[in-house]
mmCIF file of C-alpha atoms and ligand atoms in Angstrom:
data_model
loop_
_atom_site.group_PDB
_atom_site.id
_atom_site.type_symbol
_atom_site.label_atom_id
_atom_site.label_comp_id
_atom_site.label_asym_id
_atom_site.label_seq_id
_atom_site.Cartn_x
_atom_site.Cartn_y
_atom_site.Cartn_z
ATOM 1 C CA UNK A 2 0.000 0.000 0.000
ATOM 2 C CA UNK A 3 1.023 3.522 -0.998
ATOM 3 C CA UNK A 4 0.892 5.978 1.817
ATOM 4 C CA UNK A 5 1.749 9.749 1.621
ATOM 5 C CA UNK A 6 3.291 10.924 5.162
ATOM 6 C CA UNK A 7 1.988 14.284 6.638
ATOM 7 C CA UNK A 8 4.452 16.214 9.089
ATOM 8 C CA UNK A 9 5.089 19.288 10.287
ATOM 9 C CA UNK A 10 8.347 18.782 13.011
ATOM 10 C CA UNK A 11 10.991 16.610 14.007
ATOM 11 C CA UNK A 12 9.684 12.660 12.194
ATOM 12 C CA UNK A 13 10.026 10.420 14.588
ATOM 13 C CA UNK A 14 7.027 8.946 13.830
ATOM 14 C CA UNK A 15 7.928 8.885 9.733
ATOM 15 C CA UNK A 16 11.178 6.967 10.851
ATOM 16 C CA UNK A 17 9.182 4.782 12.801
ATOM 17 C CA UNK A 18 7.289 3.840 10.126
ATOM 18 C CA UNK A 19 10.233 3.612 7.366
ATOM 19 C CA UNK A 20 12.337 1.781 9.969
ATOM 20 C CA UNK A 21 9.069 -0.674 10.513
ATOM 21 C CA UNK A 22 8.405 -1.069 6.543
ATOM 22 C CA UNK A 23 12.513 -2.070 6.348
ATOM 23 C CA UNK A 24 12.506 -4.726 8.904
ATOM 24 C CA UNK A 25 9.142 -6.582 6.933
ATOM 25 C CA UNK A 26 6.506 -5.379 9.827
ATOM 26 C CA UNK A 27 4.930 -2.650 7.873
ATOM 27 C CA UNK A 28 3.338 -3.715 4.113
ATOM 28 C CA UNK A 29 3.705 0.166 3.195
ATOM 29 C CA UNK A 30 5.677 2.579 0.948
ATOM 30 C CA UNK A 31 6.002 5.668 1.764
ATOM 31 C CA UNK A 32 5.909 7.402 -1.882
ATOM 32 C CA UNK A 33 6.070 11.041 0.183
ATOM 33 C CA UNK A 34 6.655 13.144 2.526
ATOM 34 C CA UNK A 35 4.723 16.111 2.780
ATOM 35 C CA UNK A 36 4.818 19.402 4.875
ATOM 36 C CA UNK A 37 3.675 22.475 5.679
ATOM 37 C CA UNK A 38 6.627 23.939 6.901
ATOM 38 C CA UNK A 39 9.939 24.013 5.114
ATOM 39 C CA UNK A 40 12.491 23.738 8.229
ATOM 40 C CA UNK A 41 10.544 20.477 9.210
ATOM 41 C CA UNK A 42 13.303 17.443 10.214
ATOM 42 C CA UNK A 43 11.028 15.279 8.599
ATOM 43 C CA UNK A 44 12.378 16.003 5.535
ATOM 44 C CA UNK A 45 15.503 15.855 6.038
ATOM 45 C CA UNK A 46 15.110 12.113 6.950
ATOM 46 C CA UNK A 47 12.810 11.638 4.020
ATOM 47 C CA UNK A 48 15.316 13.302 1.622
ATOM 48 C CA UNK A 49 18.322 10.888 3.967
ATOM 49 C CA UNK A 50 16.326 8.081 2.768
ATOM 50 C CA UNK A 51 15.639 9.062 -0.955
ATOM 51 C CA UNK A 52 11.800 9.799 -0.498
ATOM 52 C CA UNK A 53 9.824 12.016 -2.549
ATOM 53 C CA UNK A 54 9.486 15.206 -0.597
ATOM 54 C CA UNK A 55 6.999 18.515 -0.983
ATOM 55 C CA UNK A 56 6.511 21.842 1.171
ATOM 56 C CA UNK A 57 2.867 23.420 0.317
ATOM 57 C CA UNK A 58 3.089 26.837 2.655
ATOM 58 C CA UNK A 59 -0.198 28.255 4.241
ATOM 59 C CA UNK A 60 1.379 31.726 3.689
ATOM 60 C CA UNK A 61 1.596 31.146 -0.019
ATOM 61 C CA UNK A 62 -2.011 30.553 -0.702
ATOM 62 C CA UNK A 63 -4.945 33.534 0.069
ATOM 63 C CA UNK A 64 -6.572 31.242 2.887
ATOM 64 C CA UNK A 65 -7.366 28.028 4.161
ATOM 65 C CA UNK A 66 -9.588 26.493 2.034
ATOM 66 C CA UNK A 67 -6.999 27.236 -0.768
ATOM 67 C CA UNK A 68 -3.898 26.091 1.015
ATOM 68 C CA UNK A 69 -5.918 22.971 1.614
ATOM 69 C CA UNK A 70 -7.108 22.782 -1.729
ATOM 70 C CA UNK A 71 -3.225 22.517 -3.203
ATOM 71 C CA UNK A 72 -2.175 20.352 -0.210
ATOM 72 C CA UNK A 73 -5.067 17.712 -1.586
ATOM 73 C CA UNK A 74 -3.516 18.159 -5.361
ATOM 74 C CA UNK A 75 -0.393 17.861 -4.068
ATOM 75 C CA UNK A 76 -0.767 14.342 -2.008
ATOM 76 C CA UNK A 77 -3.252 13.291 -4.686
ATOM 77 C CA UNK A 78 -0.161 13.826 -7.081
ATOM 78 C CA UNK A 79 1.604 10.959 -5.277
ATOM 79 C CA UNK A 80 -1.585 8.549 -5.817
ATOM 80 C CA UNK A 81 -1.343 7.363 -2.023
ATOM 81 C CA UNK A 82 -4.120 4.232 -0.835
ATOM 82 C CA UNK A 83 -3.724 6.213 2.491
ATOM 83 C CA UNK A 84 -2.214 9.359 4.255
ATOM 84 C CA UNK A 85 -0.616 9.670 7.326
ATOM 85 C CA UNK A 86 -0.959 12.388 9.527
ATOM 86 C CA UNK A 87 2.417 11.671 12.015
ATOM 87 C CA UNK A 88 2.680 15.078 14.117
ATOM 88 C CA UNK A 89 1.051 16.898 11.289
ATOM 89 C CA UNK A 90 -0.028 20.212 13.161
ATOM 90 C CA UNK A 91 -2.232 21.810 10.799
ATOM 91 C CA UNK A 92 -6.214 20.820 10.580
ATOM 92 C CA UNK A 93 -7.194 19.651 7.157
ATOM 93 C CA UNK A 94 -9.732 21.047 5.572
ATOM 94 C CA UNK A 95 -12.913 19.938 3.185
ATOM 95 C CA UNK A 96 -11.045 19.523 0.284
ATOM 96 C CA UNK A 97 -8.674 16.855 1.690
ATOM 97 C CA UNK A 98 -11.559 14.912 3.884
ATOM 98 C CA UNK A 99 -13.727 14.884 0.450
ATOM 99 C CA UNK A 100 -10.464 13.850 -1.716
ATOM 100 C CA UNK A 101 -9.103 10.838 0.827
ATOM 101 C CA UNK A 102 -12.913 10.178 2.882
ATOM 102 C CA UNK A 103 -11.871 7.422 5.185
ATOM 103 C CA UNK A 104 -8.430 7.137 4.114
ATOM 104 C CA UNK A 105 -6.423 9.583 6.453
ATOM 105 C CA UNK A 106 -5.378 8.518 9.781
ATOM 106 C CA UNK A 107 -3.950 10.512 12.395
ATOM 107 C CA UNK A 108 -1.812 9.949 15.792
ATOM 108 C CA UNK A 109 -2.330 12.099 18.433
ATOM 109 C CA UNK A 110 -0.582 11.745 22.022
ATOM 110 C CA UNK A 111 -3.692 11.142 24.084
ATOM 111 C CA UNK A 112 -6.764 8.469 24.939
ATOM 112 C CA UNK A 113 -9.403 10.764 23.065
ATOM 113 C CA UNK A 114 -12.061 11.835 23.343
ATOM 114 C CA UNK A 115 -10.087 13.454 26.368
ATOM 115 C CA UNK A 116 -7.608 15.848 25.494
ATOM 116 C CA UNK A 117 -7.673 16.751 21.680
ATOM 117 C CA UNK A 118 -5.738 19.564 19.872
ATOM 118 C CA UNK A 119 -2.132 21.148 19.701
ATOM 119 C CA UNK A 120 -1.188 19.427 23.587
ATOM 120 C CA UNK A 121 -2.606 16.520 24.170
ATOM 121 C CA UNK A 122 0.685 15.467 26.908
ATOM 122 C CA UNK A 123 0.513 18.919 28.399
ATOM 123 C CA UNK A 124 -3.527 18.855 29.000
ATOM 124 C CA UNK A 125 -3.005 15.438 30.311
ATOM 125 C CA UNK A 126 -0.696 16.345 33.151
ATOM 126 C CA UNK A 127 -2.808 19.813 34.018
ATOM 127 C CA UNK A 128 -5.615 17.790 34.457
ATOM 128 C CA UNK A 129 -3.951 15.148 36.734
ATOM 129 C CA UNK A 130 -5.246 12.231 34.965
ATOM 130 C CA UNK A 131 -3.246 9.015 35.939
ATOM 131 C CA UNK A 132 -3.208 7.687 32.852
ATOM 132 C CA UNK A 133 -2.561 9.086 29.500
ATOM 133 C CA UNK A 134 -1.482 7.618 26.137
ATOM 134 C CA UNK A 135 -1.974 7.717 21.396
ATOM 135 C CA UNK A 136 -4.628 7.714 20.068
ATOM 136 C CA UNK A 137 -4.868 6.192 16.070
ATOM 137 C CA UNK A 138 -7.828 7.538 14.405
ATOM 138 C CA UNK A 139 -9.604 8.263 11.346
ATOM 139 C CA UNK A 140 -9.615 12.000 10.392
ATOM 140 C CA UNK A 141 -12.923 13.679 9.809
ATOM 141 C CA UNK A 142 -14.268 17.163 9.577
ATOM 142 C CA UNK A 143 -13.877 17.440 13.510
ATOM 143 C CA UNK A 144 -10.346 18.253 15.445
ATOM 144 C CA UNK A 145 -9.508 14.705 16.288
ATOM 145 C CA UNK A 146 -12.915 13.606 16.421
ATOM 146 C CA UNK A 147 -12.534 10.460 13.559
ATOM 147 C CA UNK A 148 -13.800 6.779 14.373
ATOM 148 C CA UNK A 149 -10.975 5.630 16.944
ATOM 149 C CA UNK A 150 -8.661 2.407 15.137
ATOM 150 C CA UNK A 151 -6.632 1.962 17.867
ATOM 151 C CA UNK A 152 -4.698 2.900 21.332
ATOM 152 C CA UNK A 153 -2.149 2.751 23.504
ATOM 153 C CA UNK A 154 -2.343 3.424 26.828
ATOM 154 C CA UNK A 155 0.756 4.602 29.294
ATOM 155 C CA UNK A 156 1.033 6.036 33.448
ATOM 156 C CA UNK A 157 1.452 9.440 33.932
ATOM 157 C CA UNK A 158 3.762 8.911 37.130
ATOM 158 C CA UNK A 159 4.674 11.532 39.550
ATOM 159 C CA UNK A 160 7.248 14.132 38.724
ATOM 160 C CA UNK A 161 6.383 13.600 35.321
ATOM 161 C CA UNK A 162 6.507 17.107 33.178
ATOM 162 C CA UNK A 163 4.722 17.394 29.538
ATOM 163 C CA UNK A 164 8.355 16.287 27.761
ATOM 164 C CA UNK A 165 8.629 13.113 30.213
ATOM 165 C CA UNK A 166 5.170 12.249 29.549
ATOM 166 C CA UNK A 167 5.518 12.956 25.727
ATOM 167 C CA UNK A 168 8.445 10.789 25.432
ATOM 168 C CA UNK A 169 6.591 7.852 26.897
ATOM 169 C CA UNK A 170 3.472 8.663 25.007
ATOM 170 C CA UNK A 171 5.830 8.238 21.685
ATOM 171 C CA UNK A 172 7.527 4.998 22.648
ATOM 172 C CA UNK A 173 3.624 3.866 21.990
ATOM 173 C CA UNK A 174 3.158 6.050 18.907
ATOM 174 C CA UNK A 175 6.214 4.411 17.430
ATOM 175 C CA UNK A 176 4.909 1.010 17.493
ATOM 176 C CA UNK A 177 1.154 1.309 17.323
ATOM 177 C CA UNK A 178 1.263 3.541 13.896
ATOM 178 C CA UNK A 179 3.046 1.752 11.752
ATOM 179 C CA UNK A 180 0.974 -1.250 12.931
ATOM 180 C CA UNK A 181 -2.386 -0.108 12.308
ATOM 181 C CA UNK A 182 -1.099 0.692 9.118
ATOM 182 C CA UNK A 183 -0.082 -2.922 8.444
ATOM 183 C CA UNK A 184 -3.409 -3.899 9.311
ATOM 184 C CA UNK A 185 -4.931 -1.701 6.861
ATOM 185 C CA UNK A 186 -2.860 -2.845 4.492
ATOM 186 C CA UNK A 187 -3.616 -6.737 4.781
ATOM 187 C CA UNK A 188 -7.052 -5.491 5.392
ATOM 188 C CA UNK A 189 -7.144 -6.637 8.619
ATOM 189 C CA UNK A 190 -8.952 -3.410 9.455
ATOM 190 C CA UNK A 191 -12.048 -1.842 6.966
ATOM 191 C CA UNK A 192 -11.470 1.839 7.199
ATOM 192 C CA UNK A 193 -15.430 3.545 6.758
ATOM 193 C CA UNK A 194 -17.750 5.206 8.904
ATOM 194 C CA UNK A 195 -17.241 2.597 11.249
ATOM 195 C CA UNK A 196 -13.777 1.000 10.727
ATOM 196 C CA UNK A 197 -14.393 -3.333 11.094
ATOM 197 C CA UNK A 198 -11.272 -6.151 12.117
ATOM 198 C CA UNK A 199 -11.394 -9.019 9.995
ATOM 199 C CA UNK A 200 -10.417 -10.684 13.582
ATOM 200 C CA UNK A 201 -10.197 -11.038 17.200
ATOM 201 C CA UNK A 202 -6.479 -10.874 16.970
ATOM 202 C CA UNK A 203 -6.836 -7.811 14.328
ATOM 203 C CA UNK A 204 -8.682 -6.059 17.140
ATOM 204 C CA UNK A 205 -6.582 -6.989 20.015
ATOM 205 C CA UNK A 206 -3.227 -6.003 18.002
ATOM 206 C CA UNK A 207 -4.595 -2.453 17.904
ATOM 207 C CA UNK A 208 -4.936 -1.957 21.828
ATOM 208 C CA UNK A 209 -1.711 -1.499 23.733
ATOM 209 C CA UNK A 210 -1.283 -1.353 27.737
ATOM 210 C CA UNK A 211 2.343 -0.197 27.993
ATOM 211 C CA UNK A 212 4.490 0.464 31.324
HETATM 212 C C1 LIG B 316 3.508 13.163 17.960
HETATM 213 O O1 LIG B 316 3.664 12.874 19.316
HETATM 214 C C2 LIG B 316 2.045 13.270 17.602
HETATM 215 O O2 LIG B 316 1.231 12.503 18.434
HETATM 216 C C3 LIG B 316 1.799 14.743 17.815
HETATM 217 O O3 LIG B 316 2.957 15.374 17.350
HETATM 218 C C4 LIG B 316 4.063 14.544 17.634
HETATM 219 C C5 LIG B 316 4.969 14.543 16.415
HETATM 220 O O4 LIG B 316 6.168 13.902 16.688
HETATM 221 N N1 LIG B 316 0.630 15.156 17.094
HETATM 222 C C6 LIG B 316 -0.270 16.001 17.588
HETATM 223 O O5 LIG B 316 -0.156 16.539 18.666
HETATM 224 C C7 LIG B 316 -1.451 16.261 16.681
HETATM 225 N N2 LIG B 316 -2.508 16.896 17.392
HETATM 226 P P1 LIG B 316 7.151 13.478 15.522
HETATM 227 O O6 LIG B 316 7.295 14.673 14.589
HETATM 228 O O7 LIG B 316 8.445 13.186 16.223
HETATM 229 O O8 LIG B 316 6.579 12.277 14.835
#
């Protein structure tokens, strides 16, 4: 399966999933890497590892709708069966939902429904919750509101700040993403309104109780 990768900072997620696809656990390619800013270590890795790379700037385009409009073209351009929003901080708009319906997942560093948006880590700890962890989900129209594939759940343990917590939270992200993306591509998991496992162990493979 084709897969576009969506990111906006540092890829550890991306490598996570390249380093997964080389070692036979992850039936993906990544065909590109795509971001929305231009200093983004993501693509340094993806250039590192000889993957297609492309920058489509929100200041470049009038507004949103139009930025989102050429960051549909531009994934479209790379024909992807999915696309992968790892630490993508932007919300996508209508054009991409309508473009790739049901075929953009997203990992955020939280159990939603608690604790979407930009600090999922951060909210956790204000809030004093004792456990935190990812969240893999379908996107939608919603801020990280998509049918829920899959998650990982880790302690928030005393002392813990938002980069401690973070840093567990992406152990987690690093294994659970690139296998929910195997699953979807041995179709082991039906990506739709409401996403289906072909099995028990499909469904149990996408829940994680870490630490
Ligand atoms: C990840 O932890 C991801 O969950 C988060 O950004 C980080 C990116 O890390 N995404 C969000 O907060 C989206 N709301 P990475 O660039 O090292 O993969």
């Amino acid at each position: 399966m084709k897969i576009a990768v969506l990111a906006s900072g540092r890829g550890s997620n991306l490598r996570a999933i390249v380093e997964a696809i080389d070692r036979g656990a992850c039936a993906a390619e990544v065909v590109a890497v795509v971001s929305d800013k231009a200093d983004a270590a993501a693509l340094d890795f993806a250039n590192e590892r000889g993957i297609a790379t492309a920058v489509v700037l929100p200041k470049a385009y009038a507004d949103r709708p139009a930025w989102d409009a050429a960051l549909a073209e531009t994934v479209a351009s790379y024909s992807p069966g999915l696309v992968v929003l790892a630490g993508f901080m932007r919300i996508v708009g209508a054009s991409m939902i309508a473009r790739f319906a049901h075929r953009i997942v997203n990992v955020h560093p939280a159990l939603l429904p608690s604790f979407p948006g930009a600090h999922g880590a951060r909210d956790a700890i204000a809030k004093g919750v004792r456990i935190s962890g990812c969240t893999v989900h379908l996107v939608d129209a919603g801020v990280d509101t998509g049918p829920i594939l899959a998650q990982a759940a880790v302690p928030v343990l005393p002392g813990d700040d938002e980069g401690s917590l973070q840093s567990r939270i992406q152990r987690c992200e690093h294994a659970l993403l690139p296998r929910v993306i195997d699953l979807i591509a041995r179709g082991e998991i039906t990506l739709g309104d409401r996403p289906t496992f072909a099995s028990e162990a499909a469904a149990a493979a996408t829940v994680m109780l870490a630490g």
